[in-house]
Amino acid sequence: MDRSWITAHRISEAYQHGVEEFLSFVEIHSATTDGNFFCPCVKCVNGRRHSLDDIRSHLICDGFSPTHTKWIWHGELVGHTATCPPHPVELQSGDLMEDMIRDLGQEGFRECHVDIYDALQTDAHTPLYVGCKSFSRLSVVLALVNLKARFGWSDKSFTELVLLLKNMFPEHNSLPKSHYEAKKILCPVGLEYQRIHACPNDCLLYRNEFLDMRFCPTCGLSRYKANDGEGTEGSATASSRPAKVCWYFPIIPRLKRLFASVQDSKYLRWHVDERRMDGMIRHPADCTQWKTFDSLYPSFAQEPRNLRLALASDGINPFGNLTTNHSSWPVLLMIYNFPPWLSMKSKYMLLSMMIAGPKQPGNDIDVYLAPLIEDLTKLWVDGVEVYDANAKQSFNLSAMLFCMINDFPAYGNLSGYSVKGHHACPICEKNTCYIQLTHGKKTVYTRHRRFLSRNHPYRRLKKAFNGDNEVEIAPEPLSAHDVYQRVRDIETTFGKTQKKDMSAKNIWKKSLIGTLLNIKGKTKGGVKSRQDLVELGIREQLHPVLRGARTYLPPACYTMSTAEKKSFCHCLANVKVPQGYSSNMKRLVSIKELKLIGLKSHDCHVLMQQVLPVAIRGILPEKVRNTITRLCFFFNVICNKVIDPS
């Protein structure tokens, strides 16, 4: 039976005639369950049973699954030759398999891993069963493992599936019997990683000159955990467990893999070959920082394939809500040579390191970054010989760290600058203006009007701010040379030799909604903040008033009445957005309690950039409404795909 109609247009006569032939074949050969059969449309994909009429509708409306060319779910035998199509479906797996084998064999891989490479070659040329020309042992395992990763199959379900398929295929087929055997076949395909032992106090990594040590030379703690009834702490046995571990995934082999792909190596030149240059900011290459670096290092800029990397790191809890004390730190690298729609895709984000918990490394994160810094230094100083599959030539690849992406606490850990206390501003430093609140017990930073232009009207406002005019100008940030001169002679001793509070404190809170709705614990207009206003002698209209045993807080200009809160919450609850745009707003709003619950980070972005200006229309004074709306517009502009630098 000719099955070329599967890829034909759904309104063509050939496709409709093919659907009818398929339904006739199913009615004759397939086993039925109450008159229902497996539906091979692109949505059901043989996962649901329907009647023949429903299957006909699905195939006409949704289309036939293009990969379902052997109708084994509808009574066709695997080895049956009568139903083989006269024009076999062209598969590219053979050519792609040869490319993959060739990529793995580059740069002495075959000499270093002769047995593994030969086994990979053998599996790539071993047919799945006698007479099979479409799949080899290696290609079918790659396809199944890819499906496992895409749809989140468990190891046990994967083993059950390969056992079923092995029994369905002809005898003496080469399909593995379990997930473990499939992993052994794909072992050379994966990229290497390094499991590095670390001191529990983050003093050092047990590598290089410390590789064979059993105790930390700085703090004296053991490298290994003490096993019950097995020797003393610090003695190494076959079952010894390291006290702390970090995993490093070398970046140089992964960058070589990117250039070994024709499409990926073409994307890595997008910022030069296809980027639109009209003065607008669409890509980091349009920014001043990129252009300044090119002028300082013209030899680096001459090769457009040289990589600009961004580093991001932050603490995560891999156990969700099961424990609140565990903090693991992944270190990610993003490649800014890619187009904007690819640079932040998970496929092209490189997980270079995973620092295990349960405690965060804090300022000692530099200890763990040493392997990554060594690779980045090699890429910057010497470069690496890489084969470009798109240009079909080798070249010397260099890379540089373009920027870092992190929140303010992580910025302090990665840069070594103190982001807490009275001089936490990295711009103002010792000239930071601060006030230690008596009642709120917090440090607040003031005199932001210094950063406005000299003739800005806000500089002359008194009552709206701290009661004084602002005449000073903002301090100038330190240049890179000044920073280097300050830190070049600093000697740092890593490690936590004494007990410290390692709990991560999130000093940034999205409190605008909590203040507007006066949510308990979330608002910034509580009793203590009003008492601090009395202490500072400003905003007399907001000072708390004692009425017997109770304290009355006068309403502020942003205070909503109960009716306004209900209107605000009803507006948010009725917002409908496309699927995947954000969470369902209706589920985030509690009409009964008049508050928002369960907001994720992305939901806050959507709320601030798009939804909030609509929800506050007509329920707040015009000045407050305009101020909040302009703030939302600002966030919306800086998050646009195209930014006007003027």
XYZ file of C-alpha atoms in Angstrom:
646
model
C 0.000 0.000 0.000
C 1.370 3.400 -1.003
C 1.690 5.637 2.073
C 3.089 8.757 0.491
C -0.329 10.356 1.040
C 0.521 10.737 4.762
C 2.609 13.837 4.019
C 0.226 15.208 1.367
C -2.054 18.220 1.917
C -5.135 17.327 3.969
C -7.582 18.810 1.433
C -6.111 16.889 -1.497
C -7.913 13.927 -3.034
C -4.883 11.695 -2.511
C -4.942 12.353 1.241
C -8.678 11.750 1.591
C -8.447 8.563 -0.489
C -5.511 7.405 1.688
C -7.528 8.019 4.871
C -10.343 5.838 3.560
C -7.884 3.054 2.648
C -6.339 3.291 6.115
C -9.762 3.034 7.795
C -10.602 -0.014 5.674
C -7.279 -1.607 6.661
C -7.965 -0.910 10.351
C -11.485 -2.336 10.176
C -10.169 -5.590 8.698
C -6.907 -6.168 10.578
C -7.036 -4.269 13.874
C -8.389 -5.626 17.142
C -11.330 -3.605 18.413
C -12.458 -2.563 21.892
C -16.197 -1.834 21.816
C -15.837 -0.613 18.239
C -13.000 1.777 19.099
C -9.487 1.785 17.617
C -6.230 3.656 18.243
C -6.284 7.075 16.579
C -3.025 7.976 14.719
C -3.711 11.714 14.384
C -1.036 14.208 15.429
C -2.859 14.931 18.691
C -3.794 11.416 19.823
C -0.683 9.667 18.398
C -2.160 6.218 19.108
C -2.686 7.167 22.737
C -6.515 7.218 22.650
C -9.212 4.982 21.176
C -12.063 6.373 19.080
C -14.684 5.177 16.639
C -13.873 5.065 12.926
C -15.983 8.166 12.269
C -14.118 10.119 14.975
C -10.766 8.904 13.636
C -11.764 10.078 10.138
C -12.603 13.536 11.540
C -9.330 13.723 13.477
C -7.247 12.737 10.452
C -8.953 15.280 8.205
C -8.872 18.128 10.749
C -5.570 17.502 12.564
C -3.538 15.382 10.176
C -1.904 11.946 10.199
C 1.148 11.446 12.425
C 4.079 11.560 9.938
C 6.146 9.061 11.938
C 3.421 6.389 11.954
C 4.495 4.628 8.774
C 4.397 1.088 10.206
C 0.872 0.426 11.419
C 1.787 -1.969 14.210
C -1.012 -0.556 16.405
C -3.562 -1.453 13.748
C -2.756 -5.086 12.980
C 0.275 -4.798 10.672
C 3.046 -7.316 11.344
C 6.545 -5.885 11.771
C 8.214 -8.258 9.340
C 5.322 -8.339 6.847
C 6.566 -7.539 3.362
C 3.225 -7.238 1.595
C 2.432 -3.897 3.191
C 5.874 -2.333 2.723
C 5.632 0.891 0.707
C 7.118 0.713 -2.780
C 8.780 4.101 -2.121
C 10.488 3.832 1.279
C 10.474 6.864 3.549
C 13.793 8.660 3.377
C 15.454 8.836 6.765
C 18.412 11.049 7.546
C 19.469 9.090 10.599
C 22.267 7.334 8.721
C 23.961 10.521 7.538
C 23.474 12.237 10.869
C 24.866 9.185 12.628
C 27.999 9.325 10.507
C 28.401 13.027 11.314
C 28.061 12.314 15.027
C 30.634 9.505 14.893
C 33.009 11.786 13.001
C 32.533 14.584 15.547
C 33.255 12.207 18.415
C 36.382 11.001 16.652
C 38.017 14.416 16.426
C 41.238 15.409 18.161
C 42.561 12.094 19.300
C 39.330 10.729 20.754
C 39.880 7.482 18.900
C 43.454 7.170 20.141
C 42.474 7.866 23.753
C 39.317 5.707 23.797
C 39.906 3.044 21.189
C 37.580 0.440 22.706
C 34.703 2.904 23.254
C 35.043 4.432 19.806
C 35.125 1.030 18.090
C 32.054 -0.078 20.058
C 30.240 3.070 18.981
C 31.173 2.438 15.347
C 29.981 -1.164 15.642
C 26.623 -0.176 17.154
C 26.151 2.473 14.458
C 26.493 -0.170 11.711
C 24.619 -3.016 13.463
C 21.058 -3.291 12.079
C 18.232 -3.454 14.578
C 17.325 -6.894 13.229
C 18.210 -8.895 10.160
C 16.940 -7.087 7.078
C 16.268 -3.739 8.817
C 17.659 -0.849 6.795
C 15.996 2.087 8.561
C 17.454 1.819 12.044
C 20.718 0.700 13.550
C 21.228 -0.327 17.164
C 22.696 3.070 18.029
C 20.085 5.141 16.174
C 17.092 3.412 17.768
C 18.598 3.796 21.251
C 19.226 7.494 20.565
C 15.620 7.932 19.406
C 14.166 6.172 22.455
C 16.365 8.050 24.947
C 15.415 11.310 23.236
C 11.722 10.479 23.718
C 12.402 9.572 27.338
C 13.964 12.981 27.939
C 11.248 14.894 26.069
C 8.284 13.308 27.848
C 9.801 12.622 31.269
C 9.647 8.825 31.311
C 10.988 7.106 34.391
C 13.849 4.612 34.136
C 11.500 1.775 35.038
C 8.959 2.690 32.338
C 11.779 2.923 29.788
C 12.979 -0.578 30.726
C 9.437 -1.972 30.415
C 9.066 -0.328 26.981
C 12.332 -1.708 25.542
C 11.443 -5.177 26.869
C 8.078 -4.979 25.093
C 9.673 -3.755 21.865
C 12.355 -6.442 22.044
C 9.658 -9.112 22.251
C 7.691 -7.510 19.409
C 10.648 -7.355 17.011
C 11.961 -10.463 15.234
C 14.213 -12.810 17.138
C 17.903 -12.044 17.607
C 17.296 -8.281 17.420
C 19.959 -5.999 18.918
C 17.702 -3.802 21.070
C 19.000 -3.439 24.665
C 17.043 -5.102 27.456
C 17.081 -2.264 29.997
C 17.729 1.400 30.592
C 21.127 0.511 32.047
C 22.228 -1.223 28.834
C 20.986 1.732 26.770
C 23.079 4.112 28.897
C 26.154 1.929 28.365
C 25.653 2.154 24.589
C 25.408 5.966 24.735
C 28.274 6.422 27.197
C 30.760 7.850 24.620
C 28.118 10.200 23.180
C 27.764 12.137 26.418
C 30.115 14.908 27.533
C 32.516 14.395 30.407
C 32.139 15.910 33.839
C 34.385 16.222 36.868
C 33.241 15.293 40.362
C 35.465 17.347 42.652
C 35.605 16.916 46.424
C 35.471 20.109 48.477
C 36.165 21.124 52.051
C 32.920 21.360 54.101
C 34.016 24.866 55.150
C 34.625 25.890 51.500
C 38.357 26.377 52.105
C 39.554 24.564 48.972
C 38.864 21.994 46.277
C 40.742 18.713 46.461
C 42.430 19.032 43.095
C 45.919 19.772 41.751
C 48.319 19.871 44.716
C 45.510 18.996 47.192
C 44.305 15.933 45.266
C 45.650 13.262 47.666
C 45.003 15.062 50.950
C 42.626 13.601 53.529
C 42.262 16.674 55.753
C 41.878 20.341 54.895
C 45.178 22.185 55.519
C 43.279 25.368 56.436
C 40.605 24.261 58.910
C 41.653 20.659 59.576
C 38.269 19.099 58.778
C 38.089 15.681 57.185
C 37.565 15.291 53.468
C 35.215 12.335 54.023
C 32.175 11.667 56.142
C 32.526 9.179 58.973
C 30.865 5.854 58.110
C 29.214 3.940 60.925
C 31.608 1.310 62.240
C 34.150 1.772 59.425
C 37.406 3.269 60.630
C 37.896 6.827 61.721
C 36.780 10.061 60.168
C 39.077 11.048 57.318
C 40.224 7.532 56.412
C 39.562 6.741 52.753
C 37.890 3.446 51.857
C 36.061 2.182 48.817
C 32.739 3.276 50.359
C 33.946 6.641 51.696
C 31.555 9.486 51.066
C 32.963 12.975 50.492
C 31.781 15.628 52.907
C 30.998 18.062 50.075
C 31.097 17.813 46.288
C 30.863 20.099 43.296
C 30.344 18.974 39.711
C 32.185 20.743 36.918
C 31.162 20.322 33.279
C 34.094 21.477 31.092
C 32.937 24.145 28.675
C 35.559 23.778 25.939
C 34.294 20.383 24.614
C 30.737 21.749 24.624
C 31.740 24.817 22.633
C 33.434 22.519 20.111
C 30.183 20.557 19.799
C 28.319 23.775 18.987
C 30.673 24.603 16.129
C 30.503 20.985 14.912
C 26.824 21.622 14.043
C 26.283 23.425 10.742
C 23.180 25.265 11.937
C 24.580 26.236 15.337
C 27.861 27.483 13.882
C 25.820 29.622 11.479
C 23.793 31.052 14.372
C 27.025 31.964 16.184
C 27.761 34.468 13.380
C 24.256 35.947 13.390
C 25.325 39.127 15.217
C 27.583 39.986 12.238
C 25.835 38.478 9.205
C 22.121 38.992 9.880
C 21.718 41.521 12.704
C 19.706 44.600 11.816
C 21.714 47.775 12.429
C 19.488 50.869 12.611
C 20.634 52.507 15.853
C 18.118 50.632 18.022
C 19.147 48.133 20.700
C 17.979 44.661 19.714
C 21.038 42.650 20.686
C 23.982 43.083 23.096
C 26.118 43.856 20.017
C 24.162 47.140 19.706
C 25.223 48.274 23.183
C 28.050 50.634 24.041
C 29.809 47.992 26.148
C 30.175 45.649 23.152
C 31.465 48.427 20.892
C 33.894 49.733 23.527
C 35.373 46.276 23.995
C 35.815 45.924 20.224
C 37.757 49.190 20.139
C 39.992 48.118 23.038
C 40.717 44.641 21.647
C 40.505 44.854 17.830
C 42.259 41.498 17.342
C 39.477 39.786 19.291
C 36.782 41.659 17.357
C 38.243 40.715 13.958
C 37.049 37.124 14.395
C 33.219 37.270 14.594
C 33.060 33.694 15.859
C 34.839 34.610 19.106
C 32.352 34.181 21.919
C 30.943 36.714 24.394
C 29.683 34.886 27.485
C 27.405 35.906 30.334
C 27.648 34.177 33.721
C 24.638 33.707 36.003
C 24.400 32.061 39.405
C 21.984 31.963 42.306
C 20.884 29.620 45.061
C 18.121 27.063 44.482
C 16.400 24.530 46.679
C 16.264 21.272 44.675
C 13.906 19.713 47.230
C 11.140 22.287 46.898
C 9.267 22.779 50.152
C 10.567 19.611 51.790
C 13.394 21.540 53.435
C 14.096 25.252 53.657
C 17.753 24.964 54.687
C 19.233 23.469 51.524
C 20.904 25.782 48.996
C 22.638 24.488 45.869
C 24.249 26.915 43.433
C 24.238 26.239 39.669
C 26.571 28.326 37.501
C 25.225 28.968 33.995
C 26.846 30.451 30.907
C 24.886 32.173 28.134
C 26.341 32.852 24.676
C 25.495 36.333 23.383
C 26.651 35.570 19.836
C 23.336 33.808 19.290
C 20.204 35.664 18.145
C 18.116 37.082 21.005
C 15.467 34.383 20.644
C 18.071 31.612 21.111
C 20.598 32.958 23.623
C 18.277 32.343 26.589
C 16.879 29.004 25.412
C 17.706 26.062 27.675
C 19.245 24.233 24.712
C 22.014 26.839 24.431
C 22.477 27.660 28.123
C 25.555 25.852 29.419
C 25.395 24.456 32.942
C 29.093 24.737 33.749
C 29.030 23.925 37.456
C 26.766 22.685 40.233
C 27.840 23.478 43.804
C 26.109 21.108 46.192
C 24.518 22.221 49.445
C 23.200 22.159 52.048
C 24.957 25.472 52.792
C 25.523 28.158 50.221
C 29.178 28.969 49.435
C 28.718 32.689 50.114
C 31.822 34.766 49.448
C 33.874 31.557 49.123
C 32.260 30.818 45.761
C 35.581 31.813 44.169
C 37.007 28.502 45.428
C 34.503 26.566 43.337
C 34.833 28.781 40.276
C 38.559 27.925 39.911
C 38.093 25.189 37.219
C 35.800 27.459 35.194
C 38.211 30.393 35.527
C 41.042 28.195 34.241
C 39.058 27.278 31.101
C 37.999 30.890 30.530
C 41.608 32.033 30.950
C 42.752 29.467 28.407
C 40.087 30.634 25.945
C 41.102 34.281 26.428
C 44.897 33.965 26.450
C 45.688 31.110 24.055
C 42.424 30.162 22.404
C 41.420 26.673 21.262
C 41.565 25.103 17.808
C 37.957 24.420 16.730
C 36.431 23.047 13.536
C 33.631 25.172 12.028
C 31.199 22.840 10.260
C 29.476 25.732 8.471
C 32.680 27.247 7.019
C 34.314 23.776 6.761
C 37.564 25.033 8.245
C 39.382 25.176 11.565
C 40.084 28.399 13.428
C 41.414 29.561 16.793
C 38.436 30.198 19.097
C 38.690 32.800 21.864
C 36.085 33.804 24.434
C 35.549 36.527 27.012
C 33.220 37.077 29.967
C 30.972 39.883 28.760
C 28.741 40.395 31.808
C 27.161 38.723 34.831
C 23.489 38.200 35.623
C 22.525 38.005 39.305
C 20.515 39.640 42.047
C 22.112 42.038 44.531
C 23.095 39.462 47.230
C 24.653 37.175 44.595
C 26.412 40.232 43.149
C 28.106 40.670 46.518
C 29.220 37.019 46.592
C 30.568 36.999 43.040
C 32.281 40.386 43.164
C 33.481 40.306 46.761
C 31.871 43.674 47.520
C 29.867 44.101 50.716
C 26.204 44.633 49.872
C 25.032 44.972 53.467
C 25.447 47.644 56.090
C 25.770 51.407 55.893
C 28.013 51.535 52.790
C 26.322 48.926 50.611
C 26.076 51.064 47.460
C 28.892 50.143 45.023
C 28.588 53.576 43.364
C 28.543 55.887 46.376
C 30.673 53.687 48.663
C 31.775 55.810 51.672
C 29.562 58.661 50.481
C 26.438 56.529 50.789
C 23.664 58.452 52.556
C 21.827 56.245 55.038
C 19.536 56.435 58.047
C 19.233 53.740 60.700
C 15.541 53.559 61.584
C 14.794 53.440 65.298
C 11.497 51.571 65.158
C 11.788 49.640 61.895
C 15.333 48.458 62.763
C 16.366 48.792 59.116
C 18.960 50.727 57.189
C 17.402 52.947 54.533
C 19.341 54.776 51.840
C 18.326 58.359 51.095
C 19.123 61.403 48.950
C 18.479 59.729 45.624
C 17.731 63.163 44.152
C 21.500 63.651 43.799
C 21.301 61.539 40.646
C 18.835 63.942 38.972
C 19.932 66.772 36.685
C 20.948 70.020 38.389
C 17.799 71.896 37.304
C 15.292 69.105 38.012
C 12.215 70.460 39.904
C 12.277 67.546 42.376
C 15.505 68.939 43.840
C 13.564 71.932 45.210
C 10.719 69.945 46.768
C 10.906 69.733 50.560
C 7.698 68.325 51.993
C 7.512 65.509 49.461
C 10.945 64.203 50.511
C 13.097 64.764 53.601
C 12.267 68.419 54.234
C 15.397 69.850 52.569
C 16.522 70.993 49.147
C 19.030 68.804 47.335
C 22.066 70.708 46.037
C 24.756 68.030 45.825
C 25.576 66.044 42.696
C 25.929 62.294 42.377
C 29.358 60.709 42.928
C 31.079 59.262 39.884
C 31.403 55.454 39.745
C 34.884 53.977 39.872
C 36.539 53.059 36.607
C 37.813 49.543 35.960
C 41.387 50.753 36.501
C 40.483 52.284 39.877
C 38.792 49.090 40.998
C 41.824 47.031 40.001
C 44.186 49.333 41.889
C 42.115 48.863 45.027
C 41.877 45.071 44.951
C 45.159 43.960 43.380
C 47.037 43.681 46.710
C 44.197 42.118 48.702
C 45.038 38.725 50.184
C 41.957 36.590 50.647
C 41.680 33.601 52.975
C 38.803 31.396 51.959
C 36.822 29.133 54.216
C 34.421 29.384 57.112
C 36.597 28.801 60.144
C 33.869 29.964 62.505
C 30.129 29.513 62.601
C 28.303 32.111 60.550
C 24.724 32.746 59.642
C 24.562 31.425 56.090
C 20.848 31.908 55.564
C 20.167 33.788 52.357
C 18.161 36.937 52.915
C 16.153 38.262 50.015
C 16.444 42.028 50.450
C 14.420 42.732 47.318
C 10.666 42.329 47.743
C 7.935 43.162 45.308
C 5.902 45.105 47.870
C 3.952 47.534 45.674
C 0.859 45.301 45.526
C 1.100 44.542 49.245
C 1.214 48.258 50.059
C -1.722 49.129 47.785
C -3.919 46.357 49.210
C -2.574 46.832 52.760
C -1.798 43.131 53.071
C -0.637 42.240 56.565
C 3.083 41.505 56.585
C 3.519 42.794 53.028
C 2.699 46.484 53.321
C 5.339 49.146 53.869
C 2.940 51.514 55.610
C 2.651 49.832 59.015
C 2.853 51.223 62.542
C 6.658 51.102 62.753
C 7.140 53.008 59.517
C 4.708 55.694 60.725
C 6.599 55.954 64.020
C 9.836 56.432 62.073
C 8.180 59.350 60.243
C 7.550 60.945 63.642
C 11.192 60.336 64.571
C 12.378 61.998 61.335
C 9.928 64.890 61.646
C 8.444 64.573 58.140
C 4.999 63.817 56.680
C 3.002 65.059 59.649
C -0.282 64.095 57.997
C 0.735 60.419 58.225
C 1.779 60.396 61.899
C -0.095 57.805 63.999
C -2.830 59.102 66.316
C -3.518 57.547 69.712
C -7.225 57.067 70.445
C -7.475 55.522 73.867
C -5.831 52.114 73.817
C -5.755 51.984 70.011
C -3.496 53.584 67.414
C -5.128 55.129 64.361
C -3.117 55.328 61.137
C -4.326 58.163 58.874
C -4.864 56.987 55.273
C -2.111 57.802 52.799
C -2.699 59.010 49.272
C -2.277 55.429 47.986
C -4.633 53.820 50.543
C -7.542 51.993 48.920
C -11.005 51.738 50.398
C -12.705 48.342 50.661
C -14.779 49.086 47.565
C -11.646 50.036 45.621
C -9.876 46.851 46.739
C -12.843 44.779 45.548
C -12.856 46.593 42.211
C -9.098 46.047 41.874
C -9.303 42.318 42.688
C -12.342 41.745 40.431
C -10.497 43.420 37.560
C -7.464 41.140 38.024
C -9.655 38.054 38.387
C -11.377 38.769 35.065
C -8.132 39.218 33.111
C -7.713 36.539 30.451
C -4.371 35.987 28.754
C -3.176 33.520 26.086
C -1.995 30.125 27.264
C 1.614 30.261 28.423
C 1.631 34.059 28.779
C 1.352 33.887 32.571
C -0.435 31.995 35.312
C -4.212 32.051 35.428
C -4.838 35.397 37.138
C -8.136 34.183 38.565
C -6.295 31.600 40.653
C -3.919 34.220 42.035
C -6.627 36.548 43.363
C -8.500 35.954 46.619
C -11.717 37.984 46.439
C -12.654 36.978 49.971
C -9.394 38.075 51.586
C -8.739 40.895 49.046
C -5.152 39.913 48.316
C -2.956 38.150 45.757
C -1.475 34.751 46.592
C 1.007 32.407 44.933
C 2.623 34.970 42.632
C 5.628 33.648 40.708
C 8.443 35.853 39.470
C 7.124 35.864 35.891
C 3.604 36.721 37.129
C 5.020 39.779 38.916
C 6.694 40.889 35.688
C 3.433 40.539 33.741
C 1.530 42.343 36.490
C 3.968 45.262 36.659
C 4.436 45.673 32.914
C 0.954 45.062 31.515
C -1.889 44.468 33.959
C -1.433 46.883 36.877
C -1.989 50.145 34.900
C -5.327 48.757 33.720
C -6.419 47.526 37.156
C -5.866 50.868 38.960
C -7.761 53.043 36.482
C -10.338 55.146 38.306
C -9.628 53.866 41.849
C -6.697 56.033 42.968
C -5.923 59.776 42.935
C -4.628 60.952 39.589
C -1.120 61.783 40.822
C -0.663 58.348 42.431
C -2.168 56.585 39.428
C 0.086 58.446 37.003
C 3.186 57.718 39.097
C 2.488 53.970 39.261
C 1.590 53.877 35.569
C 4.826 55.623 34.584
C 6.779 53.150 36.740
C 5.055 50.255 34.953
C 5.793 51.823 31.577
C 9.453 52.109 32.540
C 9.673 48.397 33.341
C 7.796 47.607 30.139
C 10.206 49.673 28.015
C 13.409 48.158 29.427
C 11.973 44.662 28.878
C 11.054 45.302 25.241
C 12.705 43.398 22.420
C 13.728 46.724 20.857
C 14.978 49.662 22.947
C 15.541 53.189 21.696
C 18.801 54.384 23.340
C 17.749 58.006 22.971
